[in-house]
mmCIF file of N, CA, C and O in Angstrom:
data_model
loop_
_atom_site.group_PDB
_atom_site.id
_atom_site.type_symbol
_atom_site.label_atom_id
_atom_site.label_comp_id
_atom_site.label_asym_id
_atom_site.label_seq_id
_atom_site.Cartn_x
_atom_site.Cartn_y
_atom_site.Cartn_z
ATOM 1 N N UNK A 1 -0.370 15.469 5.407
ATOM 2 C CA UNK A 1 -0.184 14.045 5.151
ATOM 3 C C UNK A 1 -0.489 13.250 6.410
ATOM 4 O O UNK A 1 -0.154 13.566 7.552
ATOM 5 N N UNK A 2 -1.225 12.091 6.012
ATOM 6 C CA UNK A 2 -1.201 11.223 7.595
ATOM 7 C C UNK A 2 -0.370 10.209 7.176
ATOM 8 O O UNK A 2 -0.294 9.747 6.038
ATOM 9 N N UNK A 3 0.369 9.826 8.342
ATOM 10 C CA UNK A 3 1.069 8.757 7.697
ATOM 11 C C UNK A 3 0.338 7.571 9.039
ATOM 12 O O UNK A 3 -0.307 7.906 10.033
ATOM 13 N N UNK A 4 0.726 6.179 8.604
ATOM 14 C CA UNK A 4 0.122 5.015 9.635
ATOM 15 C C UNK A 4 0.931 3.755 9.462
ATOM 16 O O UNK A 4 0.898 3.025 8.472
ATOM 17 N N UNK A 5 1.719 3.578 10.631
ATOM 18 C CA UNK A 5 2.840 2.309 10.836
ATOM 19 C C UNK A 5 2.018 1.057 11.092
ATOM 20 O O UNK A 5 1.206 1.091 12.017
ATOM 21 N N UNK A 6 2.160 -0.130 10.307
ATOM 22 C CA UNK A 6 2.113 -1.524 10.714
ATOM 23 C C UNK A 6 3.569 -2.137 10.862
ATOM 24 O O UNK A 6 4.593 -1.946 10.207
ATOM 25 N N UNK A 7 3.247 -3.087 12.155
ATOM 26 C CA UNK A 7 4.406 -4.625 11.827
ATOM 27 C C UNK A 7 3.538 -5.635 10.639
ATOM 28 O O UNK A 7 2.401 -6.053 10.422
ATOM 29 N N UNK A 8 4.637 -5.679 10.183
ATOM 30 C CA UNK A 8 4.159 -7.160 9.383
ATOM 31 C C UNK A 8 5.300 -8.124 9.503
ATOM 32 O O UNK A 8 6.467 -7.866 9.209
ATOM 33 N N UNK A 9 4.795 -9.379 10.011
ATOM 34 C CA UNK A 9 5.449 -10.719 9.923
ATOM 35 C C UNK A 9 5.192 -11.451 8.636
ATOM 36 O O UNK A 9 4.235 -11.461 7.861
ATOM 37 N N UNK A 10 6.801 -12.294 8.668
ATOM 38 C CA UNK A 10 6.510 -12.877 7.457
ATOM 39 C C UNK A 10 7.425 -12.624 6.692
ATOM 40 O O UNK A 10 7.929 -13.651 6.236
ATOM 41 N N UNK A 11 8.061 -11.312 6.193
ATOM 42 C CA UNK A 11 8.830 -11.223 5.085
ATOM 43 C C UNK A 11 9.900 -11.566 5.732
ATOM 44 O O UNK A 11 10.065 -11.789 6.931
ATOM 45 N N UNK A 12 10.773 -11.598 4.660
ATOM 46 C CA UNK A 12 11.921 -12.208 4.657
ATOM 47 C C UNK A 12 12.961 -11.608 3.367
ATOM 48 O O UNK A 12 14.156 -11.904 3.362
ATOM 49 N N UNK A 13 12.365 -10.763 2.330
ATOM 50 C CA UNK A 13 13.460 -10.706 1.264
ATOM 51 C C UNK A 13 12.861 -9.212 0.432
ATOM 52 O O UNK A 13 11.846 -8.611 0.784
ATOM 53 N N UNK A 14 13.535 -8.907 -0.443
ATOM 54 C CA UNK A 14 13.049 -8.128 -1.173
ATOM 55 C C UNK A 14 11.511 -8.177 -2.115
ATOM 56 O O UNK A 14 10.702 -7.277 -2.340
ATOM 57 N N UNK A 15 11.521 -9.120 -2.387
ATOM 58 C CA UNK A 15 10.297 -9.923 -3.247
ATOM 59 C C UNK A 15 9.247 -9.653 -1.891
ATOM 60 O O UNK A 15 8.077 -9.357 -2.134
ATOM 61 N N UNK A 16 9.504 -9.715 -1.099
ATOM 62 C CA UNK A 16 7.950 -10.232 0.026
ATOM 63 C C UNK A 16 8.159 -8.567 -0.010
ATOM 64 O O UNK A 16 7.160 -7.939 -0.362
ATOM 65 N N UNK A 17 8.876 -8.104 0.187
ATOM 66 C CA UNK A 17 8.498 -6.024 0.173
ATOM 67 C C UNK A 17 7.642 -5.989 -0.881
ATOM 68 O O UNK A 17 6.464 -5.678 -0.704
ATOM 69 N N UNK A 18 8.182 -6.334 -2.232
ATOM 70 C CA UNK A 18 7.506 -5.952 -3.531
ATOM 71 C C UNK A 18 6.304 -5.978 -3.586
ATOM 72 O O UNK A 18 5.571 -5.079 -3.996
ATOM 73 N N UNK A 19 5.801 -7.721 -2.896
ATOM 74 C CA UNK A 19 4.524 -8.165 -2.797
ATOM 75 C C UNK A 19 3.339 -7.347 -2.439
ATOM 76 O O UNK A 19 2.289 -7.100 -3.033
ATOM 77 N N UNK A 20 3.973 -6.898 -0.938
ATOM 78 C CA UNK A 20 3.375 -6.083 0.085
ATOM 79 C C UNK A 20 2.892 -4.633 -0.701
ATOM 80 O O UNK A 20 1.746 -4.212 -0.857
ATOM 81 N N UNK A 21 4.050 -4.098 -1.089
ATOM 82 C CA UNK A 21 3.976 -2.785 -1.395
ATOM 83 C C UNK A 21 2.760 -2.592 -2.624
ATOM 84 O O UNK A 21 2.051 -1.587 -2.678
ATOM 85 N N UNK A 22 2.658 -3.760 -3.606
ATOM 86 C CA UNK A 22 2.085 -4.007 -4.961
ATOM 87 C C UNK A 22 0.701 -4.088 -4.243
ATOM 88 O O UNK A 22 0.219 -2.991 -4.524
ATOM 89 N N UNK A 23 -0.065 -4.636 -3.609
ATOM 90 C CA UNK A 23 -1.691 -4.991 -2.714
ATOM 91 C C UNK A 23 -1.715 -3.318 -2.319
ATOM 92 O O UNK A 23 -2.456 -2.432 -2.745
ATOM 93 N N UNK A 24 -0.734 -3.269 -1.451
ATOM 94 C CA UNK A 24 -1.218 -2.095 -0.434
ATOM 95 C C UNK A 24 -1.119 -0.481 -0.972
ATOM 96 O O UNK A 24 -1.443 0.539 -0.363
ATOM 97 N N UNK A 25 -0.574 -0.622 -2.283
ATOM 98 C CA UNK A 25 -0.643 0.853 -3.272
ATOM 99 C C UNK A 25 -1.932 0.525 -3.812
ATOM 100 O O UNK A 25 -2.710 1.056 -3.020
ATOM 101 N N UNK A 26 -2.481 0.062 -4.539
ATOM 102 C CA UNK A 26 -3.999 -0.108 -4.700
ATOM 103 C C UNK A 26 -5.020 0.534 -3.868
ATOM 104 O O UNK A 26 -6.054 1.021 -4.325
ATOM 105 N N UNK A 27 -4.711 0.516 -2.698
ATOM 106 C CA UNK A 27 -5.692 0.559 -1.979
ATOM 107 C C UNK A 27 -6.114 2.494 -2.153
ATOM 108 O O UNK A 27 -5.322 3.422 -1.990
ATOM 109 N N UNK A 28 -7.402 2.569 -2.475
ATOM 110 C CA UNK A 28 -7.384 4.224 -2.866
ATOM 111 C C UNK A 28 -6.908 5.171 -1.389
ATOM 112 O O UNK A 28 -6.914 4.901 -0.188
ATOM 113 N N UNK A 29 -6.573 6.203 -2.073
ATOM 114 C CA UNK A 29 -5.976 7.177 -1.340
ATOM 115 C C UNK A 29 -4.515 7.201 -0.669
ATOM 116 O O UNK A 29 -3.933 8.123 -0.097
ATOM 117 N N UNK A 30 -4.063 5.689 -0.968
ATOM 118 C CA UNK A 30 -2.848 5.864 -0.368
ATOM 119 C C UNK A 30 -1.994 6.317 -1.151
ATOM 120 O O UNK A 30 -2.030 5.611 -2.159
ATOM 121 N N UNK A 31 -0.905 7.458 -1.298
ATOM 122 C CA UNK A 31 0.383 7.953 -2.219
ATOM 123 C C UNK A 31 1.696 7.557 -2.204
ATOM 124 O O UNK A 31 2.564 7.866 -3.020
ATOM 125 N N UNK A 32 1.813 6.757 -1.097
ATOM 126 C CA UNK A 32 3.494 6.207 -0.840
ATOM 127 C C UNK A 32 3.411 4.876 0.565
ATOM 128 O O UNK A 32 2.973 4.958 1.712
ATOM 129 N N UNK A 33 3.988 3.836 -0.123
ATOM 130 C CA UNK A 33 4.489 2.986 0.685
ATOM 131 C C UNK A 33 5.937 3.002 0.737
ATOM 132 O O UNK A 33 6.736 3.461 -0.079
ATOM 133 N N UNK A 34 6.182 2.257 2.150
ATOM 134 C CA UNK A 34 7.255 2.258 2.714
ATOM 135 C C UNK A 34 7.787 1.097 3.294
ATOM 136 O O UNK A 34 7.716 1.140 4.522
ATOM 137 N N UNK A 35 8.290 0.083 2.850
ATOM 138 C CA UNK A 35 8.349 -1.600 3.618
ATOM 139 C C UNK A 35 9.839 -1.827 3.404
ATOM 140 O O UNK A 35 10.649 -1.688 2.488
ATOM 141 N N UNK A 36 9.827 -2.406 5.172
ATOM 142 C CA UNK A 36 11.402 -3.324 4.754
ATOM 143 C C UNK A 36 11.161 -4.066 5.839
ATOM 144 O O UNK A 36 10.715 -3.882 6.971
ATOM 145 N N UNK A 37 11.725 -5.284 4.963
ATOM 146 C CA UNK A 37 11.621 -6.681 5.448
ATOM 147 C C UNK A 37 12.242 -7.177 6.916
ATOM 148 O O UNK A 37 11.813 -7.917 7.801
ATOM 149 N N UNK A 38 13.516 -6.371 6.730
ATOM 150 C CA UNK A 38 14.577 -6.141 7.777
ATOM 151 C C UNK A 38 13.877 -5.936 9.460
ATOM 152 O O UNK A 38 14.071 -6.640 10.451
ATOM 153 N N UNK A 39 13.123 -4.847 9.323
ATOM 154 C CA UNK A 39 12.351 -4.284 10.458
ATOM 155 C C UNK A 39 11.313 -4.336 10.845
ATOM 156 O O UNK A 39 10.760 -3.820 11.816
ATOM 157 N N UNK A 40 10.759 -5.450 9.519
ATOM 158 C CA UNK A 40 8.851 -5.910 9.620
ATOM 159 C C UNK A 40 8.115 -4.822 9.760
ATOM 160 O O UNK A 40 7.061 -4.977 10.378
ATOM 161 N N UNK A 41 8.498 -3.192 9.151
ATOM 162 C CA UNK A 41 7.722 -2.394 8.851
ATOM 163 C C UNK A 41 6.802 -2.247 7.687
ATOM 164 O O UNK A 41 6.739 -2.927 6.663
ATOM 165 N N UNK A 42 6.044 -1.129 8.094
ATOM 166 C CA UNK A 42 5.098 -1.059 6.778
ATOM 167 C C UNK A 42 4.557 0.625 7.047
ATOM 168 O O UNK A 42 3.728 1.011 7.872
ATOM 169 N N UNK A 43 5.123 1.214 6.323
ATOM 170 C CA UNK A 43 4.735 3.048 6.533
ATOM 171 C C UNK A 43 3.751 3.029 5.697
ATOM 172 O O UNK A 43 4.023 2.047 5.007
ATOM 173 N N UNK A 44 2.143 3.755 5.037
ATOM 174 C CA UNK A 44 1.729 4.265 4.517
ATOM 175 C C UNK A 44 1.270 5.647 4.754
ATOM 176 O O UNK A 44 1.033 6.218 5.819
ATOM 177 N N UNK A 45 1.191 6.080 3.488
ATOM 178 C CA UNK A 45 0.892 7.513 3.832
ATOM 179 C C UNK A 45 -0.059 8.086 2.868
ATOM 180 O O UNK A 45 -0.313 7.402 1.877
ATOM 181 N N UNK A 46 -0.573 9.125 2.987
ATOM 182 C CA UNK A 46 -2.062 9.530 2.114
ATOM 183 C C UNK A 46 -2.508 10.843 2.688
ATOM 184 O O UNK A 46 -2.312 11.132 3.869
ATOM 185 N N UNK A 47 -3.218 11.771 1.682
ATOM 186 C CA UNK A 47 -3.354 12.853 2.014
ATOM 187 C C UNK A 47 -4.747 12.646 3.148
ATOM 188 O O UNK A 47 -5.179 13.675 3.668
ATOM 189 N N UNK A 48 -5.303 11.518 3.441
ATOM 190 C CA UNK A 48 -6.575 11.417 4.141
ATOM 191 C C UNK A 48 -5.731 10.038 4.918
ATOM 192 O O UNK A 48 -4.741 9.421 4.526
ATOM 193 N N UNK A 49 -6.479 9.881 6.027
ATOM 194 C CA UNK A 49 -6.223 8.834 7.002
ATOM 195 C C UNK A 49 -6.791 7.547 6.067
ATOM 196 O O UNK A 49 -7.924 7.382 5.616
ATOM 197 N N UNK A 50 -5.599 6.700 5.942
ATOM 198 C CA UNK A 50 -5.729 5.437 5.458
ATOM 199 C C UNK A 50 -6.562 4.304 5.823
ATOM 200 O O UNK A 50 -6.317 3.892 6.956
ATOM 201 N N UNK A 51 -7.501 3.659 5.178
ATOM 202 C CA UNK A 51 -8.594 2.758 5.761
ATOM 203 C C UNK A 51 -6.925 1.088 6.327
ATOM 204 O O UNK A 51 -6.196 0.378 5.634
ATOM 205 N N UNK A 52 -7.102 1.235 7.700
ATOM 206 C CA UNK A 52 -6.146 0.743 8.498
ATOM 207 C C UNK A 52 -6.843 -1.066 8.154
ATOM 208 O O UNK A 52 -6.092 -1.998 7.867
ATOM 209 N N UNK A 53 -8.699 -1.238 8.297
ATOM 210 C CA UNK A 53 -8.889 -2.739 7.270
ATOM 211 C C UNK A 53 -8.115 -2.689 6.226
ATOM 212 O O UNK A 53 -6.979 -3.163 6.240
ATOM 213 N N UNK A 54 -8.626 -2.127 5.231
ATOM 214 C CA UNK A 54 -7.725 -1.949 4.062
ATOM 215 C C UNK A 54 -6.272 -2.715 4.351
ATOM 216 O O UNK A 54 -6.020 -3.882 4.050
ATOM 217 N N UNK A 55 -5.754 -2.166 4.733
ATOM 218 C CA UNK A 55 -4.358 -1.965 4.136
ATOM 219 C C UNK A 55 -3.432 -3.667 5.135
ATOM 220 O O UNK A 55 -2.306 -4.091 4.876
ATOM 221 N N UNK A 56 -4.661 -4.388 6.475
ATOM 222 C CA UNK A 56 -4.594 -5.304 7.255
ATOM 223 C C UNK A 56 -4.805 -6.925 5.667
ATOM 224 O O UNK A 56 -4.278 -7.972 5.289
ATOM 225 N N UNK A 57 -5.933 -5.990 5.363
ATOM 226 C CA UNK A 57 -6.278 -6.855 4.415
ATOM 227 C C UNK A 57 -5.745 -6.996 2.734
ATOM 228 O O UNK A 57 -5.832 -7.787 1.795
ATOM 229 N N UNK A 58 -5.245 -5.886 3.009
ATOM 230 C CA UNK A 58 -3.793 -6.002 1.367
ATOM 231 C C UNK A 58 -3.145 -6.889 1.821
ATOM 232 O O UNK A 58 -3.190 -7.956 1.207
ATOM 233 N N UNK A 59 -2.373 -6.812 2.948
ATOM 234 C CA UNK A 59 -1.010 -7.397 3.190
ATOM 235 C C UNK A 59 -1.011 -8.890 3.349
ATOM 236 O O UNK A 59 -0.147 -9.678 2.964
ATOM 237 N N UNK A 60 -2.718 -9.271 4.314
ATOM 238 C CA UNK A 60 -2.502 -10.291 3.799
ATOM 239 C C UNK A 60 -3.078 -11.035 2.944
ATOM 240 O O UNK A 60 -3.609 -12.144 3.001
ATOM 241 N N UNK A 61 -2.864 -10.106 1.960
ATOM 242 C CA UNK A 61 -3.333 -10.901 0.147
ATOM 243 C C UNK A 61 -2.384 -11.341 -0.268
ATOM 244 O O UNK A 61 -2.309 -12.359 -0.955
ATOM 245 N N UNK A 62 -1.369 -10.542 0.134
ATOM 246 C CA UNK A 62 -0.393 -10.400 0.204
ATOM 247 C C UNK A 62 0.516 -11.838 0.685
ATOM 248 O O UNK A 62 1.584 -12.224 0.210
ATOM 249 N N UNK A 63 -0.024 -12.252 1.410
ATOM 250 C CA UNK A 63 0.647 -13.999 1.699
ATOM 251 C C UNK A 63 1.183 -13.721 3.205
ATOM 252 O O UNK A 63 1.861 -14.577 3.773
ATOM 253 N N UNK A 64 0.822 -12.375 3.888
ATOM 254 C CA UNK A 64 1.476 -11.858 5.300
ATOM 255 C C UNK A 64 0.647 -11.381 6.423
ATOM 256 O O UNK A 64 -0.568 -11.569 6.357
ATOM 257 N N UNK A 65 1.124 -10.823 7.382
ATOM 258 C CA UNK A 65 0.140 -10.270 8.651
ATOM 259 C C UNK A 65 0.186 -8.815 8.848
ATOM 260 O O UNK A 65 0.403 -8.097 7.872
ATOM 261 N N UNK A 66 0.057 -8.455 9.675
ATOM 262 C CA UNK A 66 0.159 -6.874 10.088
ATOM 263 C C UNK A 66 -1.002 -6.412 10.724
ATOM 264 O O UNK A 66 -2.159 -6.380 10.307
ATOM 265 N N UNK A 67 -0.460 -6.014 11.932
ATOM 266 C CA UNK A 67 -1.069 -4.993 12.902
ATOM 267 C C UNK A 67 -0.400 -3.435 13.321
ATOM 268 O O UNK A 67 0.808 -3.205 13.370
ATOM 269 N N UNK A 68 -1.352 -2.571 13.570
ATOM 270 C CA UNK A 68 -0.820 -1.754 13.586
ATOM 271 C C UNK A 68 0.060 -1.473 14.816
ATOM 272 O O UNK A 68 -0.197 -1.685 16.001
ATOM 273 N N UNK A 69 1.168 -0.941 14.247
ATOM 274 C CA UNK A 69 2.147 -0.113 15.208
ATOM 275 C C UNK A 69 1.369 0.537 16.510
ATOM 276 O O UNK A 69 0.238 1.010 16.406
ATOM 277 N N UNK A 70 1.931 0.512 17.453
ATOM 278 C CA UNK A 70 1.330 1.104 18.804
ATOM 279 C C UNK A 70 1.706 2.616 18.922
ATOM 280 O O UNK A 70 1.338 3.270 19.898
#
């Protein structure tokens, strides 16, 4: 499994997780998201390394930001 951490700014509630999580499962190859609002995280994970545009550009379809974790 690879997994790949973003911050995302912006949320604030359960609904802005939902949002997030709903764009960024779409995106092919990914099998599990992971978001909480609390910590401005964003885990994905996938049996192949996750397209990191992708998932910059779900989130903010999403109505949010995100860069990746260092």
């Amino acid at each position: 499994m690879n997994t790949t951490e973003f911050q995302v700014t912006g949320m604030t509630c359960g609904h802005c997780e939902m949002s997030v999580r709903e764009e960024v499962e779409e995106i092919p190859g990914v099998e599990s998201v992971e978001v909480s609002h609390q910590d401005g995280t964003l885990v994905v994970t996938g049996a192949e390394p996750v397209d990191e545009t992708a998932v910059i550009s779900a989130v903010q379809e999403a109505g949010y930001q995100a860069v990746r974790s260092a």
